[in-house]
C-alpha positions as a printed NumPy array, in Angstrom:
array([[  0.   ,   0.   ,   0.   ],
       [  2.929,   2.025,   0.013],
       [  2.782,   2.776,  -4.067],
       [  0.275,   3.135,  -6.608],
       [  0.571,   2.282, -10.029],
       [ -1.309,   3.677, -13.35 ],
       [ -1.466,   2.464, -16.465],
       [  0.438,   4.922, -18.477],
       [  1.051,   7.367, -15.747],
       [  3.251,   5.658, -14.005],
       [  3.989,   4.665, -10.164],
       [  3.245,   7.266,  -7.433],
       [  3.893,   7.125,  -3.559],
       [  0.12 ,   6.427,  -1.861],
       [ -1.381,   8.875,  -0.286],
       [ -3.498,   8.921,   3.095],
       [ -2.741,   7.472,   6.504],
       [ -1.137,   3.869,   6.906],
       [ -3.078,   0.805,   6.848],
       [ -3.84 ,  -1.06 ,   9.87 ],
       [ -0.943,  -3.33 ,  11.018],
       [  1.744,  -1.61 ,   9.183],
       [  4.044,   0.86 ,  10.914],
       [  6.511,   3.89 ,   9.94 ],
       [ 10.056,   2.205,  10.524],
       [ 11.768,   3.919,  14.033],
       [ 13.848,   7.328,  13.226],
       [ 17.273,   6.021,  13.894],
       [ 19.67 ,   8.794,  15.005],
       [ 22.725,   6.565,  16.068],
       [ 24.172,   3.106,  15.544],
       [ 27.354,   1.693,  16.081],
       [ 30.037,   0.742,  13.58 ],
       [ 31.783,  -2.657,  14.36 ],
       [ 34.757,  -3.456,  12.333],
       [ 38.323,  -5.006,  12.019],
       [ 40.166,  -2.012,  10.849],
       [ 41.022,   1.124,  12.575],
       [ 38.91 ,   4.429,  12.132],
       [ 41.301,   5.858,  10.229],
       [ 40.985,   2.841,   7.907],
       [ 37.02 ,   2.916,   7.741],
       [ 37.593,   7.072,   7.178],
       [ 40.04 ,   6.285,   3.981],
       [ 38.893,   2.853,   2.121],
       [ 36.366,   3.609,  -0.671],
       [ 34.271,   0.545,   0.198],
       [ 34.072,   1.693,   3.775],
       [ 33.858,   5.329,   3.182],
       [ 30.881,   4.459,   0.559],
       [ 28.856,   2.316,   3.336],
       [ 29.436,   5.241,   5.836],
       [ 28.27 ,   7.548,   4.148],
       [ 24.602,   5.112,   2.987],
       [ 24.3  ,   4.668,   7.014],
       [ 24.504,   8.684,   7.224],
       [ 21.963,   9.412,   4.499],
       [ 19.308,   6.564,   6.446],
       [ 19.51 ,   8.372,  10.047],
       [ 17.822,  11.044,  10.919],
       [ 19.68 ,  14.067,  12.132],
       [ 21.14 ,  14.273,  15.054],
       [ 23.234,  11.906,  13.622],
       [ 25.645,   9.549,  15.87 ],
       [ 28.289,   7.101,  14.766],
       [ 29.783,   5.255,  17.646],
       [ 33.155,   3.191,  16.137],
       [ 34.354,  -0.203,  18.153],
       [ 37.216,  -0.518,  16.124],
       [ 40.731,  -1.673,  16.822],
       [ 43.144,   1.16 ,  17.977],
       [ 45.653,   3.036,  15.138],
       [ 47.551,  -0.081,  13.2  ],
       [ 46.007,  -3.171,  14.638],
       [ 44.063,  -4.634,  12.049],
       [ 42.941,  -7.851,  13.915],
       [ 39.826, -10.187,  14.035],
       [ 36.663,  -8.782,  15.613],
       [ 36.858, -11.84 ,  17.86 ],
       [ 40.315, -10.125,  20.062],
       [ 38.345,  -6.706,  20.523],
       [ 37.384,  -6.519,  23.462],
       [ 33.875,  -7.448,  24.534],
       [ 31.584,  -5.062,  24.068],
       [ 28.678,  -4.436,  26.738],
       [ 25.165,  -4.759,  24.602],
       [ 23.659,  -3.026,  27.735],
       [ 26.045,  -0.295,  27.654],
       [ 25.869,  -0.25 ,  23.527],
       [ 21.761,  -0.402,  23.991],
       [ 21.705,   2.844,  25.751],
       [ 24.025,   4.935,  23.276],
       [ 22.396,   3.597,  19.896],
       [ 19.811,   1.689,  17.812],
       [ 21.579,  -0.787,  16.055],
       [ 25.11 ,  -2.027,  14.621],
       [ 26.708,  -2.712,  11.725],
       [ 29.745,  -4.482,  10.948],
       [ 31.949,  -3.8  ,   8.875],
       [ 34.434,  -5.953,   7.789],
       [ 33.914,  -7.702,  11.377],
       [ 34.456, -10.899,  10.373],
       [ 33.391, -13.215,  13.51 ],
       [ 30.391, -14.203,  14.049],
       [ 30.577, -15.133,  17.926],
       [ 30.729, -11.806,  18.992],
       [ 28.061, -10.37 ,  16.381],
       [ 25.811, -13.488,  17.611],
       [ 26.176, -11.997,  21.359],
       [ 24.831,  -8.234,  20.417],
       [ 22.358, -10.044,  18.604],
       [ 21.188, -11.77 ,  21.074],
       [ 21.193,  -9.535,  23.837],
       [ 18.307,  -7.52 ,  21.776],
       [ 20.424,  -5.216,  19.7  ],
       [ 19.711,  -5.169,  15.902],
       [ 22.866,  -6.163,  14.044],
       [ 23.842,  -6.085,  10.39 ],
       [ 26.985,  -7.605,   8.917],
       [ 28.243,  -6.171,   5.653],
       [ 29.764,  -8.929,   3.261],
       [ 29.901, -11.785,   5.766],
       [ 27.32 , -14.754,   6.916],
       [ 27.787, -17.62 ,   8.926],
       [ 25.343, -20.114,   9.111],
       [ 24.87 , -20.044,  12.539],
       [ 24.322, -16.211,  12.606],
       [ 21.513, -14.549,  14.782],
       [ 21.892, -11.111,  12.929],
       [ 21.233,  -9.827,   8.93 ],
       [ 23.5  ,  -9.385,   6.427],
       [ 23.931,  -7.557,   3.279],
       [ 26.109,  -7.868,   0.496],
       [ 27.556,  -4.99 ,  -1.817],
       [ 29.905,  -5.54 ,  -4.097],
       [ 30.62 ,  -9.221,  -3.396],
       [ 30.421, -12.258,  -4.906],
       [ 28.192, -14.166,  -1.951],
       [ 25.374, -10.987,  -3.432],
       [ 25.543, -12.796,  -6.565],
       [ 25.044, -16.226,  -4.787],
       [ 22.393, -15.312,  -2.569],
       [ 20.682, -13.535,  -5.729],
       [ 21.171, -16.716,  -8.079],
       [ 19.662, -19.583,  -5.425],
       [ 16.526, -17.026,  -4.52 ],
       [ 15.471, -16.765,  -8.135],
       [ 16.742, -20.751,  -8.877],
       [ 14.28 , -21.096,  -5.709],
       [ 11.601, -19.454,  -7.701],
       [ 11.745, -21.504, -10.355],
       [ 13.708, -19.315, -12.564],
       [ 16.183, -21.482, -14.628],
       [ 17.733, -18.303, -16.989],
       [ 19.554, -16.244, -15.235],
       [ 21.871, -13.388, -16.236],
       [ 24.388, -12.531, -13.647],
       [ 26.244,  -8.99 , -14.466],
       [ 29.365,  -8.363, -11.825],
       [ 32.185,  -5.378, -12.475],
       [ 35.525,  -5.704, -13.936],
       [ 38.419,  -6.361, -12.2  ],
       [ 39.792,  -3.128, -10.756],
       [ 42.43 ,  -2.839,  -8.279],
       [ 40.033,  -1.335,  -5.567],
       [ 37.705,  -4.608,  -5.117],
       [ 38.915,  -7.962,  -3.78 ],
       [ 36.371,  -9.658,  -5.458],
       [ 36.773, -11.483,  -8.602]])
């Protein structure tokens, strides 16, 4: 109910108030940034610096950014940071993203102390929390078995060329 379409005109945003058991998502004014790499690091890589600044355009001003990174030159696994309190990270923001945080134990933990958490570019099958992919080649997976799922059996899968900024094949 969220769009209408026309015939010819062409697809509008609905008007009027929301129908019953549907909800305006939360305004989210803060959320934390989990990652393996320093804050200088998620300041100065593209692919970072591109997902910061989609998280800044989807909260609503004033905006927060809390980082648990690793201090200045220790680019580690998320699983040696130290633990994070959920209760502590509950009362400061509304959710957390990880970026390049590449352990599930300790993204299962936030998760399940109540905190909405989304992983960028990794899943583990025994995660409790969401993940996206951008610009990765698990995006093309997850794409290709949803619409083999569906029934389709041609599929066209487009990816980018190789260029020195992407890890991905």
């Amino acid at each position: 109910g969220l769009l209408r379409r026309r015939q010819r005109l062409g697809t509008f945003v609905a008007g009027g108030a929301a129908r019953a058991g549907t909800s305006p998502l939360p305004a989210v004014r803060a959320v934390a940034v989990i990652s393996s790499l320093t804050r200088e690091s998620c300041s100065s890589v593209p692919y970072c610096v591109d997902i910061l600044e989609g998280i800044k355009f989807g909260l609503m001003p004033p905006q927060r950014i809390e980082y648990c990174v690793h201090p200045q030159g220790a680019h580690k696994s998320v699983d040696v940071l130290p633990t994070v309190d959920a209760e502590v990270l509950r009362s400061l923001v509304q959710g957390v993203v990880g970026i390049e945080a590449n352990h599930a134990g300790r993204l299962n933990e936030l998760a399940r102390a109540g905190l909405p958490v989304v992983a960028m570019d990794f899943h583990q099958m025994d995660a409790s929390f969401d993940s996206v992919y951008a610009d990765h080649e698990e995006a093309g997976f997850q794409a290709t078995a949803h619409l083999l799922a569906l029934g389709h059996r041609r599929i066209a899968y487009v990816g980018e060329r190789c260029n020195p900024r992407s890890s991905d094949p």
